[in-house]
Amino acid sequence: MMMLPAHRKTVTLPDRAPTIMWFRDDLRLMDNPALCDAAARGPVICLYIHDPAFPLGGAEKWWLHGALTALDHDLGACGGRLWIMAGDSRENLSWLVGQTGAEGVVWNRRYGPHARQVDADIKAALKARGIDACSHPGNMLHEPWQVRTKQGTPFRVFTPWWRAVQAMGAPLPPLPAPVRTTFAPVPSAVADRLVAVPDLALLPVRPDWAGGLRGQWQPGEAAAHARLDSFVAEQVHGYATRRELPAQPATSGLSPYLRFGHVSARQIWHAVDATGQGDQDTACFLSEVGWRDFAQSTLFDFPDLGTTNLRSEFNGMPWRHDPAALRAWQAGKTGYPIIDAGMRELWHTGWMHNRVRMIVASFLTKHLLTDWRAGAAWFADTLVDADAASNPFNWQWVAGCGLDAAPYFRIFNPVSQGEKFDPAGEYVRKWVPEIARLPDKYIHAPWKAGSVAPAGYPPPIVDLAGGRARALAAWKSL
DNA sequence: AGTATCTTTGG
DNA sequence: CAAAGATAC
């Protein structure tokens, strides 16, 4: 018998069982703790499940289409792909584990009550089958339970909470994307169940209302970092004052990227920290990131945030039911330019400047005495950054029923707010072109222009003094 | 992260 | 009497 050559053949280990990386609100490759864990274990299956139990607004669906496309592309660049399934999360995961022989499932945490329930159910079901299920720090600076009062209770007020967060020092340093990841092949029985991004039918068809969104946004991790880098390099300077002016491009525009986890709060924190300038502008910007974390924490500790007044005395609030007024607010036809500009910016771009969000929310809940949940529902359907925590948190803040809320009597006057924060009327003229030719002195109160008042712009749908008095009377009745 | 109204101040 | 300050909602 002929002898084989003396060199040893490279030993091929039997294929290791794959680990499923379940992507949810963390659609990125960098600073992704669960993905790093999966890659370190062996072959990875990158999975996204489009689950109808987690309904999305129209603008979020539009974003998700781009986000999944970008993630699949980014995975393709490292030799992988995104496996997409549609339907119930528990059933799909359970089936996929059986088909692939996966030895583990990993994910980054989410903090909403339904999401936590689903994740806990899945973890229990997998463990019962002897399959490892491991959750990782999600998209916050710190996990909610890491920030507690001396008594061990949740903070209810932002400022002491934020002080405690700052005393904790730096959040976890961002992880790089895993290198030399191996990806598990798709078994043929699984291939039949996987769907492509277009199959999810996330984009609007007739009418196609997404033109303004396409013009404004590029979903995905690469675009998130381009925006973060340019913001930190060029725009943080002057942020504290310019951020209040909606006509200025002074805000970071990172909110939808955070919503979908194209960038993590930890990455933002460290990018700002790396500039070494601990000035008022960076402190102001980081505290805005802090408000996002505080909203997530509030949802974790008060799971009813999205549906129930955190101050229960508001349960007796005599909200008005006025569908015509709600429609006028939604359509940007209230007769108050700063309100209408904001609502049209929202409809057109899927986003609204923060200052204007507060003004339109105050107007709906106070002057129109409309339940904040109606406003939150509209925002959830139209914002690309709609978030299960931030959206209701901020509505409860404005309406006065949140824990650390604006006092109910803080009622924004849309005319004086417009004059203060859009003094030259630039923002209003951009979004409400039918009044663009009004002189500055009438730009926030067109009805005072008399004969110069343009036709085709509605008169105010509610009297400011009357609406304010009615809101204060309703509040006093509680 | 406010507004309206009243009081005081300073020219 | 306009502007700044104080106070209640």
Tab-separated table of C-alpha atoms in Angstrom, chain A residues 25 48 50-52 54-62 64 202 259-260 380-381 386:
chain	number	residue	atom	x	y	z
A	25	ASP	CA	-34.441	47.396	17.318
A	48	TYR	CA	-35.292	39.444	11.558
A	50	HIS	CA	-41.632	40.915	11.000
A	51	ASP	CA	-44.243	40.210	13.662
A	52	PRO	CA	-47.751	41.700	13.381
A	54	PHE	CA	-45.628	44.676	17.039
A	55	PRO	CA	-47.500	47.006	14.691
A	56	LEU	CA	-45.576	49.858	13.081
A	57	GLY	CA	-46.749	53.247	11.876
A	58	GLY	CA	-46.674	54.090	8.188
A	59	ALA	CA	-43.486	56.155	8.411
A	60	GLU	CA	-41.761	53.509	10.512
A	61	LYS	CA	-42.665	50.876	7.901
A	62	TRP	CA	-41.137	53.017	5.201
A	64	LEU	CA	-37.857	49.621	8.116
A	202	LEU	CA	-43.702	48.061	3.874
A	259	ARG	CA	-35.119	54.289	17.092
A	260	PHE	CA	-34.000	51.494	14.759
A	380	ALA	CA	-46.826	56.988	16.042
A	381	ASP	CA	-48.221	56.707	12.519
A	386	ALA	CA	-41.769	56.923	16.686
